[in-house]
Amino acid sequence: MEKLVVTGPTQLKGEVTISGAKNAAVALLPATLLIDGVCTIENLPHISDIEISCTILEKLGAKITWNDKHCITIDTRNITTTKAPLDLTSKFRASYYIIGSMLGRKGEIEVGMPGGCKLGARPIDQHIKGFEALGATVTVEKGKIYGKAKKLKGTSIYMDIVSVGATINVMLAAVLAKGTTTIDNAAKEPHIVDVANFLNTMGADIRGAGTDVIKINGVEKLHGNATYSVVPDQIEAGTFMLAAVATRGDLTLKNCITKHLESITAKIIEVGGNVEDYGDSIRVWCNKRPNKANIKTLPYPGFPTDLQPQMGVVLSLANGTSVINESIWESRFQYTDELNKMGAKITAQGKTAFFEGVKKLYGAPVYSTDLRAGAALVIAGTAAQGETDIYNLQHIDRGYEDIEGKFRKIGANIKRVTEE
Ligand code: EPU
């Protein structure tokens, strides 16, 4: 079994280069199934979710050439099957994007229910509602999803809740549909804009991505023959910004879009941190104990749920009692039990948690319960006194490229160890 051993406390200092966004990349790869051609994708994060996505595409008939560890050329001219491999699609959430793409390209798909972090109920009713409105028949039986359509037809779809996954999936399905599709109450995350930009580069006609109304004029064919670079990872950038505050360090993050970081920047300033914004890079530093603050997670441009655990580490160390209200996922406070093992004083009740700030955290053996919980534990271990052993690294490796290498470069005493 592998674990990360972090010995602290360390004030993190220096520069970090932010990777391409996981949640954009895991949608761009299945989006290539809509292309009758060859395209190149750069700035892919080197993480396990991307490796699995590529293997799934290969099993469907795509030909992938790795140009380097962040760049692939993918030929999706010859898709040979509409059955996606169950064992692989169940490993992560974004495998559901194959449904939208394959309904658009082939009018047929058979895929297992998606996996991913256990954050509470993760229904896909809004995805199915969108596909059915476009004219597909979708059935869910014995853990499998079957979709069929003759030719999808554009229509107006109102999303009952703001969903990143449903917005992207319905957008994918609508690209090759006949006529115009309008998605109302769409999610506005940067990765939605990235997927729309990618598809438009390949010949799609999508307007309004990044607002709550997206209009997709169906086209006959996507041509490929283009290179696209994945947007920088807003959540990885936010993770390092919060690591700078929690460790009273000083970090400059290169290759980010600071416009995507506004809600995080605002909260960092509220807790007493400092931020200098250079547009495509950002410096964050903090030289005192953070102040308390209250947080409510919201869809973009609100404070992202995917940075809630990392912010939880900052608030565990703050002066005073803070409250976090998690409005997206039912079970995103599992990490608080782990932080409490390190001396934090957190009481979680349903979707609300109270953080009574402590002066110090102490090293302990802890378990990463999901991807962002794992990142929070790395930050906590760096800020804490003594040795923290972090287990369940498969969650972290799904979404953070070389987390220990990046933390080591900015001063953390962190190593990956294989234990019997
Ligand atoms: N929801 C429904 N029905 C649906 C879809 C969603 O009720 O058909 C609900 C969910 O249960 C949740 C809310 O709507 O309460 C929002 O879910 P959303 O669909 O936006 O989430 P997702 O697409 O499954 C993506 C990210 C998550 C991130 C959320 C929210 C990917 C692959 N995953 O999930 O990222 O937390 O959006 O921003 O893009 C992570 O990276 O650690 C992660 C969990």
CSV table of C-alpha atoms and ligand atoms in Angstrom, one decimal:
chain,number,residue,atom,x,y,z
A,1,MET,CA,0.0,0.0,0.0
A,2,GLU,CA,1.3,3.5,-0.9
A,3,LYS,CA,1.1,6.4,1.5
A,4,LEU,CA,2.3,10.0,1.5
A,5,VAL,CA,4.5,10.9,4.5
A,6,VAL,CA,4.5,14.6,5.2
A,7,THR,CA,6.6,16.1,8.0
A,8,GLY,CA,5.8,19.6,9.0
A,9,PRO,CA,5.3,22.4,9.7
A,10,THR,CA,6.6,24.1,6.5
A,11,GLN,CA,5.9,27.5,5.2
A,12,LEU,CA,5.4,26.8,1.5
A,13,LYS,CA,7.4,29.3,-0.7
A,14,GLY,CA,8.2,29.5,-4.4
A,15,GLU,CA,6.5,28.9,-7.8
A,16,VAL,CA,4.1,26.3,-9.0
A,17,THR,CA,3.0,25.7,-12.6
A,18,ILE,CA,-0.7,24.8,-12.7
A,19,SER,CA,-1.7,21.9,-14.9
A,20,GLY,CA,-4.6,21.6,-17.4
A,21,ALA,CA,-8.0,21.2,-15.8
A,22,LYS,CA,-9.1,17.7,-14.9
A,23,ASN,CA,-12.8,18.4,-15.2
A,24,ALA,CA,-12.3,20.0,-18.6
A,25,ALA,CA,-10.0,17.3,-19.9
A,26,VAL,CA,-12.3,14.4,-18.9
A,27,ALA,CA,-15.0,16.0,-21.0
A,28,LEU,CA,-12.8,17.0,-24.0
A,29,LEU,CA,-11.6,13.4,-24.5
A,30,PRO,CA,-15.1,11.9,-24.9
A,31,ALA,CA,-16.1,15.0,-27.0
A,32,THR,CA,-13.5,13.8,-29.6
A,33,LEU,CA,-15.9,10.9,-30.3
A,34,LEU,CA,-18.1,13.5,-32.2
A,35,ILE,CA,-15.2,14.3,-34.6
A,36,ASP,CA,-14.9,12.5,-37.9
A,37,GLY,CA,-11.2,13.3,-38.1
A,38,VAL,CA,-8.0,13.8,-36.2
A,39,CYS,CA,-7.2,16.4,-33.5
A,40,THR,CA,-4.4,17.2,-31.1
A,41,ILE,CA,-5.0,18.1,-27.4
A,42,GLU,CA,-2.3,19.8,-25.4
A,43,ASN,CA,-1.9,20.7,-21.7
A,44,LEU,CA,-3.6,17.5,-20.6
A,45,PRO,CA,-3.0,16.9,-16.9
A,46,HIS,CA,-1.0,13.7,-16.3
A,47,ILE,CA,-3.5,12.0,-13.9
A,48,SER,CA,-5.1,8.6,-13.7
A,49,ASP,CA,-8.6,9.8,-14.9
A,50,ILE,CA,-7.0,10.8,-18.2
A,51,GLU,CA,-5.2,7.5,-18.7
A,52,ILE,CA,-8.5,5.7,-18.1
A,53,SER,CA,-10.4,8.0,-20.5
A,54,CYS,CA,-7.8,7.3,-23.2
A,55,THR,CA,-8.1,3.6,-22.7
A,56,ILE,CA,-11.9,3.7,-23.0
A,57,LEU,CA,-11.6,5.7,-26.3
A,58,GLU,CA,-9.2,3.2,-27.6
A,59,LYS,CA,-11.6,0.3,-26.8
A,60,LEU,CA,-14.2,2.2,-28.8
A,61,GLY,CA,-11.9,2.3,-31.8
A,62,ALA,CA,-10.1,5.6,-31.5
A,63,LYS,CA,-6.4,5.7,-32.3
A,64,ILE,CA,-4.3,7.7,-29.8
A,65,THR,CA,-0.7,8.8,-30.1
A,66,TRP,CA,1.0,10.2,-27.1
A,67,ASN,CA,3.2,13.1,-28.3
A,68,ASP,CA,4.5,13.7,-24.8
A,69,LYS,CA,2.9,13.1,-21.4
A,70,HIS,CA,0.7,16.2,-21.7
A,71,CYS,CA,-0.3,16.0,-25.4
A,72,ILE,CA,-2.1,13.4,-27.5
A,73,THR,CA,-3.2,13.2,-31.1
A,74,ILE,CA,-6.4,11.3,-31.5
A,75,ASP,CA,-8.0,9.8,-34.6
A,76,THR,CA,-11.8,9.2,-34.1
A,77,ARG,CA,-12.6,8.4,-37.7
A,78,ASN,CA,-13.3,4.8,-37.1
A,79,ILE,CA,-15.5,4.1,-34.1
A,80,THR,CA,-15.9,0.4,-34.0
A,81,THR,CA,-18.3,-0.3,-31.1
A,82,THR,CA,-21.0,1.4,-29.2
A,83,LYS,CA,-20.4,-0.7,-26.0
A,84,ALA,CA,-18.2,1.1,-23.5
A,85,PRO,CA,-16.1,-1.2,-21.3
A,86,LEU,CA,-17.9,-1.5,-17.9
A,87,ASP,CA,-14.9,-2.1,-15.7
A,88,LEU,CA,-13.3,1.2,-16.9
A,89,THR,CA,-16.3,3.4,-17.1
A,90,SER,CA,-17.2,2.6,-13.5
A,91,LYS,CA,-13.9,4.0,-12.3
A,92,PHE,CA,-14.8,7.7,-12.6
A,93,ARG,CA,-17.7,10.1,-12.9
A,94,ALA,CA,-17.0,11.7,-16.3
A,95,SER,CA,-17.4,8.4,-18.2
A,96,TYR,CA,-21.0,9.5,-18.6
A,97,TYR,CA,-19.9,12.0,-21.2
A,98,ILE,CA,-19.6,9.0,-23.6
A,99,ILE,CA,-23.4,8.9,-23.6
A,100,GLY,CA,-23.9,12.4,-25.1
A,101,SER,CA,-21.1,12.0,-27.6
A,102,MET,CA,-22.1,8.5,-28.8
A,103,LEU,CA,-25.8,9.4,-29.1
A,104,GLY,CA,-24.7,12.3,-31.3
A,105,ARG,CA,-22.2,10.4,-33.4
A,106,LYS,CA,-23.6,6.8,-33.6
A,107,GLY,CA,-27.2,7.1,-32.2
A,108,GLU,CA,-26.5,4.3,-29.8
A,109,ILE,CA,-24.6,3.6,-26.5
A,110,GLU,CA,-24.3,1.0,-23.8
A,111,VAL,CA,-22.3,2.0,-20.8
A,112,GLY,CA,-22.1,1.2,-17.0
A,113,MET,CA,-23.3,3.6,-14.4
A,114,PRO,CA,-20.5,6.1,-13.7
A,115,GLY,CA,-18.3,5.9,-10.6
A,116,GLY,CA,-16.3,8.7,-9.0
A,117,CYS,CA,-16.0,10.2,-5.5
A,118,LYS,CA,-18.6,9.2,-3.0
A,119,LEU,CA,-20.1,12.6,-2.2
A,120,GLY,CA,-23.7,11.6,-1.6
A,121,ALA,CA,-26.4,10.8,-4.1
A,122,ARG,CA,-25.3,11.6,-7.6
A,123,PRO,CA,-28.3,11.1,-9.8
A,124,ILE,CA,-28.2,11.6,-13.6
A,125,ASP,CA,-31.9,12.4,-14.2
A,126,GLN,CA,-31.1,15.8,-15.8
A,127,HIS,CA,-28.8,14.2,-18.3
A,128,ILE,CA,-31.5,11.7,-19.2
A,129,LYS,CA,-34.1,14.4,-19.4
A,130,GLY,CA,-32.0,16.3,-21.9
A,131,PHE,CA,-31.3,13.2,-24.1
A,132,GLU,CA,-34.9,12.3,-24.1
A,133,ALA,CA,-36.0,15.8,-25.0
A,134,LEU,CA,-33.6,15.5,-28.0
A,135,GLY,CA,-35.4,12.4,-29.1
A,136,ALA,CA,-33.3,9.6,-27.6
A,137,THR,CA,-34.7,6.6,-25.7
A,138,VAL,CA,-32.7,6.0,-22.5
A,139,THR,CA,-33.1,3.1,-20.1
A,140,VAL,CA,-31.2,2.2,-17.0
A,141,GLU,CA,-31.2,-1.5,-16.1
A,142,LYS,CA,-29.0,-3.6,-13.8
A,143,GLY,CA,-26.3,-0.9,-13.5
A,144,LYS,CA,-26.2,-0.2,-17.2
A,145,ILE,CA,-27.4,2.7,-19.3
A,146,TYR,CA,-28.7,2.0,-22.8
A,147,GLY,CA,-29.3,5.0,-25.2
A,148,LYS,CA,-30.7,4.9,-28.7
A,149,ALA,CA,-31.8,7.5,-31.2
A,150,LYS,CA,-32.5,7.7,-34.9
A,151,LYS,CA,-31.4,11.3,-35.4
A,152,LEU,CA,-31.4,13.7,-32.5
A,153,LYS,CA,-33.5,16.8,-33.0
A,154,GLY,CA,-32.8,20.2,-31.5
A,155,THR,CA,-35.2,21.5,-28.8
A,156,SER,CA,-35.4,23.7,-25.7
A,157,ILE,CA,-34.3,22.1,-22.5
A,158,TYR,CA,-34.7,23.7,-19.0
A,159,MET,CA,-32.4,22.2,-16.4
A,160,ASP,CA,-34.2,21.8,-13.1
A,161,ILE,CA,-31.0,22.2,-11.2
A,162,VAL,CA,-27.7,23.7,-12.2
A,163,SER,CA,-25.5,20.7,-13.2
A,164,VAL,CA,-22.1,20.8,-14.7
A,165,GLY,CA,-22.3,17.2,-16.0
A,166,ALA,CA,-25.8,17.5,-17.5
A,167,THR,CA,-25.0,20.8,-19.2
A,168,ILE,CA,-21.9,19.4,-20.9
A,169,ASN,CA,-23.5,16.1,-21.7
A,170,VAL,CA,-26.6,17.6,-23.4
A,171,MET,CA,-24.3,20.1,-25.2
A,172,LEU,CA,-22.3,17.1,-26.6
A,173,ALA,CA,-25.5,15.4,-27.7
A,174,ALA,CA,-26.9,18.5,-29.4
A,175,VAL,CA,-23.8,19.3,-31.5
A,176,LEU,CA,-24.7,17.0,-34.4
A,177,ALA,CA,-28.5,17.2,-33.8
A,178,LYS,CA,-30.8,18.5,-36.5
A,179,GLY,CA,-31.7,22.2,-35.7
A,180,THR,CA,-31.2,24.3,-32.7
A,181,THR,CA,-31.0,23.3,-29.0
A,182,THR,CA,-31.3,25.8,-26.2
A,183,ILE,CA,-30.2,24.8,-22.7
A,184,ASP,CA,-31.7,27.1,-20.0
A,185,ASN,CA,-30.4,27.3,-16.4
A,186,ALA,CA,-27.1,25.9,-17.7
A,187,ALA,CA,-24.0,25.7,-15.5
A,188,LYS,CA,-21.3,28.3,-16.1
A,189,GLU,CA,-18.1,26.7,-14.9
A,190,PRO,CA,-14.9,27.4,-16.9
A,191,HIS,CA,-14.7,23.8,-18.1
A,192,ILE,CA,-18.1,24.3,-19.8
A,193,VAL,CA,-16.7,27.2,-21.8
A,194,ASP,CA,-13.6,25.1,-22.5
A,195,VAL,CA,-15.7,22.2,-24.0
A,196,ALA,CA,-17.7,24.6,-26.1
A,197,ASN,CA,-14.5,26.3,-27.3
A,198,PHE,CA,-13.0,23.0,-28.2
A,199,LEU,CA,-16.1,21.8,-30.1
A,200,ASN,CA,-16.3,25.2,-31.9
A,201,THR,CA,-12.6,24.9,-33.0
A,202,MET,CA,-13.6,21.5,-34.5
A,203,GLY,CA,-16.5,23.0,-36.4
A,204,ALA,CA,-19.5,23.1,-34.0
A,205,ASP,CA,-21.7,26.2,-33.5
A,206,ILE,CA,-22.2,26.7,-29.8
A,207,ARG,CA,-23.0,30.1,-28.4
A,208,GLY,CA,-23.5,31.4,-24.8
A,209,ALA,CA,-21.3,28.9,-22.9
A,210,GLY,CA,-20.4,30.6,-19.6
A,211,THR,CA,-23.9,32.2,-19.3
A,212,ASP,CA,-27.0,30.4,-18.2
A,213,VAL,CA,-28.4,30.1,-21.7
A,214,ILE,CA,-26.5,28.0,-24.2
A,215,LYS,CA,-27.6,27.8,-27.8
A,216,ILE,CA,-26.3,25.0,-30.0
A,217,ASN,CA,-27.0,25.1,-33.8
A,218,GLY,CA,-26.6,21.5,-35.0
A,219,VAL,CA,-24.0,20.9,-37.7
A,220,GLU,CA,-23.6,18.0,-40.1
A,221,LYS,CA,-20.0,17.0,-39.1
A,222,LEU,CA,-17.0,18.0,-37.0
A,223,HIS,CA,-13.8,18.1,-39.0
A,224,GLY,CA,-11.0,17.9,-36.5
A,225,ASN,CA,-7.6,19.0,-38.1
A,226,ALA,CA,-7.0,21.3,-35.2
A,227,THR,CA,-5.0,21.6,-32.0
A,228,TYR,CA,-6.5,22.6,-28.7
A,229,SER,CA,-5.0,23.4,-25.3
A,230,VAL,CA,-6.9,22.5,-22.1
A,231,VAL,CA,-7.8,25.5,-19.8
A,232,PRO,CA,-5.7,25.7,-16.6
A,233,ASP,CA,-7.1,24.0,-13.6
A,234,GLN,CA,-9.0,26.4,-11.4
A,235,ILE,CA,-9.3,23.9,-8.6
A,236,GLU,CA,-5.6,23.0,-8.6
A,237,ALA,CA,-4.8,26.7,-8.5
A,238,GLY,CA,-7.2,27.3,-5.7
A,239,THR,CA,-5.7,24.3,-3.8
A,240,PHE,CA,-2.2,25.9,-3.9
A,241,MET,CA,-3.6,29.4,-3.0
A,242,LEU,CA,-5.2,27.9,0.1
A,243,ALA,CA,-2.0,25.9,0.9
A,244,ALA,CA,-0.1,29.2,0.9
A,245,VAL,CA,-2.6,30.7,3.5
A,246,ALA,CA,-2.8,27.5,5.7
A,247,THR,CA,1.1,27.3,5.9
A,248,ARG,CA,1.6,31.1,6.2
A,249,GLY,CA,3.7,30.8,3.1
A,250,ASP,CA,4.2,32.8,-0.1
A,251,LEU,CA,3.4,31.1,-3.5
A,252,THR,CA,3.2,32.3,-7.1
A,253,LEU,CA,1.1,30.2,-9.4
A,254,LYS,CA,2.0,30.3,-13.1
A,255,ASN,CA,-0.4,29.3,-15.9
A,256,CYS,CA,-3.7,30.1,-14.4
A,257,ILE,CA,-6.6,32.3,-15.3
A,258,THR,CA,-7.1,34.6,-12.3
A,259,LYS,CA,-10.6,35.6,-13.5
A,260,HIS,CA,-11.6,32.0,-12.6
A,261,LEU,CA,-10.3,32.4,-9.1
A,262,GLU,CA,-12.2,35.5,-8.0
A,263,SER,CA,-14.4,33.8,-5.3
A,264,ILE,CA,-11.3,32.2,-3.8
A,265,THR,CA,-9.3,35.4,-3.9
A,266,ALA,CA,-12.2,37.2,-2.1
A,267,LYS,CA,-12.2,34.7,0.7
A,268,ILE,CA,-8.5,34.6,1.1
A,269,ILE,CA,-8.5,38.4,1.5
A,270,GLU,CA,-11.3,38.1,4.0
A,271,VAL,CA,-9.3,35.7,6.2
A,272,GLY,CA,-6.3,38.1,6.1
A,273,GLY,CA,-4.2,36.7,3.2
A,274,ASN,CA,-2.7,38.8,0.5
A,275,VAL,CA,-3.2,38.4,-3.3
A,276,GLU,CA,-1.4,40.0,-6.2
A,277,ASP,CA,-3.2,39.3,-9.5
A,278,TYR,CA,-1.2,39.3,-12.7
A,279,GLY,CA,-3.9,37.9,-15.0
A,280,ASP,CA,-2.2,34.7,-16.0
A,281,SER,CA,-0.4,34.2,-12.7
A,282,ILE,CA,-1.2,35.0,-9.1
A,283,ARG,CA,0.8,35.5,-5.9
A,284,VAL,CA,-0.7,34.6,-2.6
A,285,TRP,CA,0.9,35.0,0.8
A,286,CYS,CA,-0.1,35.2,4.4
A,287,ASN,CA,2.0,36.2,7.4
A,288,LYS,CA,-0.5,35.8,10.3
A,289,ARG,CA,-3.0,33.4,11.7
A,290,PRO,CA,-6.1,33.5,9.4
A,291,ASN,CA,-9.3,35.2,10.5
A,292,LYS,CA,-12.5,33.2,10.8
A,293,ALA,CA,-14.9,33.3,7.8
A,294,ASN,CA,-18.2,31.8,6.7
A,295,ILE,CA,-18.4,30.0,3.4
A,296,LYS,CA,-21.3,28.7,1.3
A,297,THR,CA,-20.4,26.5,-1.7
A,298,LEU,CA,-22.3,27.4,-4.9
A,299,PRO,CA,-22.1,26.7,-8.6
A,300,TYR,CA,-19.7,29.0,-10.5
A,301,PRO,CA,-19.0,31.9,-10.0
A,302,GLY,CA,-19.7,31.1,-6.4
A,303,PHE,CA,-17.2,29.4,-4.0
A,304,PRO,CA,-16.5,26.0,-5.5
A,305,THR,CA,-17.4,22.8,-3.6
A,306,ASP,CA,-14.2,21.3,-4.9
A,307,LEU,CA,-12.2,23.8,-2.7
A,308,GLN,CA,-14.4,23.4,0.4
A,309,PRO,CA,-12.1,20.8,2.1
A,310,GLN,CA,-9.0,22.8,1.4
A,311,MET,CA,-10.7,25.9,2.8
A,312,GLY,CA,-11.7,23.8,5.8
A,313,VAL,CA,-8.0,23.3,6.6
A,314,VAL,CA,-7.5,27.1,6.6
A,315,LEU,CA,-10.6,27.6,8.9
A,316,SER,CA,-9.4,24.8,11.2
A,317,LEU,CA,-6.4,27.0,12.0
A,318,ALA,CA,-8.3,30.4,12.0
A,319,ASN,CA,-8.8,32.7,15.0
A,320,GLY,CA,-12.4,32.1,16.0
A,321,THR,CA,-15.3,29.9,14.8
A,322,SER,CA,-16.2,29.6,11.2
A,323,VAL,CA,-19.2,28.0,9.5
A,324,ILE,CA,-19.2,26.2,6.1
A,325,ASN,CA,-22.5,25.4,4.4
A,326,GLU,CA,-22.1,22.8,1.6
A,327,SER,CA,-24.9,23.3,-0.8
A,328,ILE,CA,-23.9,20.9,-3.6
A,329,TRP,CA,-23.0,17.5,-2.1
A,330,GLU,CA,-24.6,15.7,0.9
A,331,SER,CA,-21.5,14.0,2.1
A,332,ARG,CA,-18.6,16.4,1.6
A,333,PHE,CA,-17.6,16.7,5.2
A,334,GLN,CA,-16.1,13.2,5.6
A,335,TYR,CA,-12.6,14.8,5.7
A,336,THR,CA,-13.5,16.6,8.9
A,337,ASP,CA,-13.1,13.3,10.9
A,338,GLU,CA,-9.6,13.0,9.5
A,339,LEU,CA,-8.7,16.6,10.4
A,340,ASN,CA,-10.1,16.1,13.9
A,341,LYS,CA,-7.5,13.2,14.3
A,342,MET,CA,-4.9,16.0,13.7
A,343,GLY,CA,-6.3,18.2,16.5
A,344,ALA,CA,-8.9,20.2,14.5
A,345,LYS,CA,-12.2,21.0,16.3
A,346,ILE,CA,-14.8,20.5,13.7
A,347,THR,CA,-18.4,19.5,14.2
A,348,ALA,CA,-20.3,18.5,11.0
A,349,GLN,CA,-24.1,18.2,11.0
A,350,GLY,CA,-25.6,17.4,7.7
A,351,LYS,CA,-24.6,20.0,5.2
A,352,THR,CA,-23.2,22.4,7.8
A,353,ALA,CA,-19.9,22.3,9.6
A,354,PHE,CA,-18.6,24.4,12.5
A,355,PHE,CA,-14.8,25.0,12.7
A,356,GLU,CA,-13.6,26.1,16.1
A,357,GLY,CA,-10.1,27.4,15.1
A,358,VAL,CA,-7.1,25.8,16.8
A,359,LYS,CA,-3.6,27.3,17.0
A,360,LYS,CA,-1.9,24.1,15.7
A,361,LEU,CA,-2.6,20.8,13.9
A,362,TYR,CA,-0.5,17.7,14.8
A,363,GLY,CA,0.6,14.9,12.5
A,364,ALA,CA,-1.5,11.7,12.5
A,365,PRO,CA,-2.3,8.7,10.2
A,366,VAL,CA,-5.2,9.8,8.0
A,367,TYR,CA,-7.3,8.5,5.1
A,368,SER,CA,-8.2,10.4,2.0
A,369,THR,CA,-12.0,9.9,1.6
A,370,ASP,CA,-12.2,11.5,-1.8
A,371,LEU,CA,-10.1,13.5,-4.2
A,372,ARG,CA,-10.4,17.0,-2.7
A,373,ALA,CA,-10.3,15.6,0.8
A,374,GLY,CA,-6.9,14.1,-0.1
A,375,ALA,CA,-5.6,17.5,-1.2
A,376,ALA,CA,-6.8,19.0,2.0
A,377,LEU,CA,-4.9,16.4,4.0
A,378,VAL,CA,-1.7,17.2,2.1
A,379,ILE,CA,-2.2,20.9,3.0
A,380,ALA,CA,-3.0,19.9,6.6
A,381,GLY,CA,0.1,17.7,6.9
A,382,THR,CA,2.3,20.4,5.6
A,383,ALA,CA,0.9,22.9,8.1
A,384,ALA,CA,0.9,20.4,11.0
A,385,GLN,CA,3.6,19.7,13.6
A,386,GLY,CA,5.2,16.3,13.1
A,387,GLU,CA,4.5,13.4,10.7
A,388,THR,CA,1.3,12.8,8.8
A,389,ASP,CA,0.8,9.6,6.9
A,390,ILE,CA,-1.9,9.9,4.2
A,391,TYR,CA,-3.5,6.7,2.9
A,392,ASN,CA,-5.9,6.0,0.0
A,393,LEU,CA,-3.8,7.9,-2.6
A,394,GLN,CA,-5.8,6.5,-5.5
A,395,HIS,CA,-8.3,9.4,-4.9
A,396,ILE,CA,-5.5,12.1,-5.1
A,397,ASP,CA,-3.9,10.5,-8.1
A,398,ARG,CA,-7.1,10.7,-10.0
A,399,GLY,CA,-7.0,14.5,-10.1
A,400,TYR,CA,-3.7,16.0,-9.1
A,401,GLU,CA,-0.6,15.7,-11.3
A,402,ASP,CA,2.5,14.8,-9.3
A,403,ILE,CA,1.1,16.3,-6.1
A,404,GLU,CA,4.2,15.3,-4.0
A,405,GLY,CA,6.6,16.7,-6.6
A,406,LYS,CA,4.8,20.0,-6.8
A,407,PHE,CA,4.6,20.3,-2.9
A,408,ARG,CA,8.3,19.3,-2.6
A,409,LYS,CA,9.4,22.0,-5.0
A,410,ILE,CA,7.9,24.7,-2.8
A,411,GLY,CA,9.6,23.3,0.3
A,412,ALA,CA,7.3,20.6,1.7
A,413,ASN,CA,8.9,17.6,3.3
A,414,ILE,CA,6.8,15.0,1.5
A,415,LYS,CA,7.6,11.6,0.1
A,416,ARG,CA,5.6,8.6,-1.3
A,417,VAL,CA,6.4,5.4,0.5
A,418,THR,CA,5.2,1.8,-0.3
A,419,GLU,CA,4.2,0.0,2.9
A,420,GLU,CA,3.8,-3.8,3.3
B,1,EPU,N1,-27.7,16.5,-9.9
B,1,EPU,C1,-28.9,16.0,-10.0
B,1,EPU,N2,-29.3,15.4,-11.2
B,1,EPU,C2,-28.4,15.3,-12.2
B,1,EPU,C3,-27.1,15.9,-12.1
B,1,EPU,C4,-26.8,16.5,-10.9
B,1,EPU,O1,-29.7,16.1,-9.0
B,1,EPU,O2,-28.8,14.8,-13.3
B,1,EPU,C5,-27.3,17.2,-8.6
B,1,EPU,C6,-26.1,16.5,-7.9
B,1,EPU,O3,-26.5,15.5,-7.1
B,1,EPU,C7,-25.5,17.7,-7.1
B,1,EPU,C8,-25.7,18.9,-8.1
B,1,EPU,O4,-26.8,18.5,-8.9
B,1,EPU,O5,-26.2,17.9,-6.0
B,1,EPU,C9,-24.6,19.4,-8.9
B,1,EPU,O6,-24.0,18.2,-9.6
B,1,EPU,P1,-23.2,18.4,-11.0
B,1,EPU,O7,-24.0,17.6,-12.0
B,1,EPU,O8,-22.9,19.8,-11.2
B,1,EPU,O9,-21.9,17.6,-10.6
B,1,EPU,P2,-21.1,16.6,-11.5
B,1,EPU,O10,-21.1,17.1,-13.0
B,1,EPU,O11,-21.4,15.2,-11.2
B,1,EPU,C10,-18.9,18.0,-11.5
B,1,EPU,C11,-17.4,17.8,-11.1
B,1,EPU,C12,-17.3,17.6,-9.6
B,1,EPU,C13,-17.9,18.9,-8.9
B,1,EPU,C14,-19.3,19.2,-9.4
B,1,EPU,C15,-19.8,20.5,-8.9
B,1,EPU,C16,-16.6,16.6,-13.0
B,1,EPU,C17,-16.2,15.3,-13.6
B,1,EPU,N3,-17.0,16.5,-11.7
B,1,EPU,O12,-19.6,16.9,-11.0
B,1,EPU,O13,-15.9,17.5,-9.3
B,1,EPU,O14,-17.9,18.8,-7.5
B,1,EPU,O15,-19.3,19.2,-10.9
B,1,EPU,O16,-19.0,21.6,-9.3
B,1,EPU,O17,-16.7,17.6,-13.7
B,1,EPU,C18,-14.0,16.9,-8.2
B,1,EPU,O18,-13.4,17.3,-9.2
B,1,EPU,O19,-13.5,16.6,-7.1
B,1,EPU,C19,-15.5,16.7,-8.3
B,1,EPU,C20,-16.2,16.0,-7.5
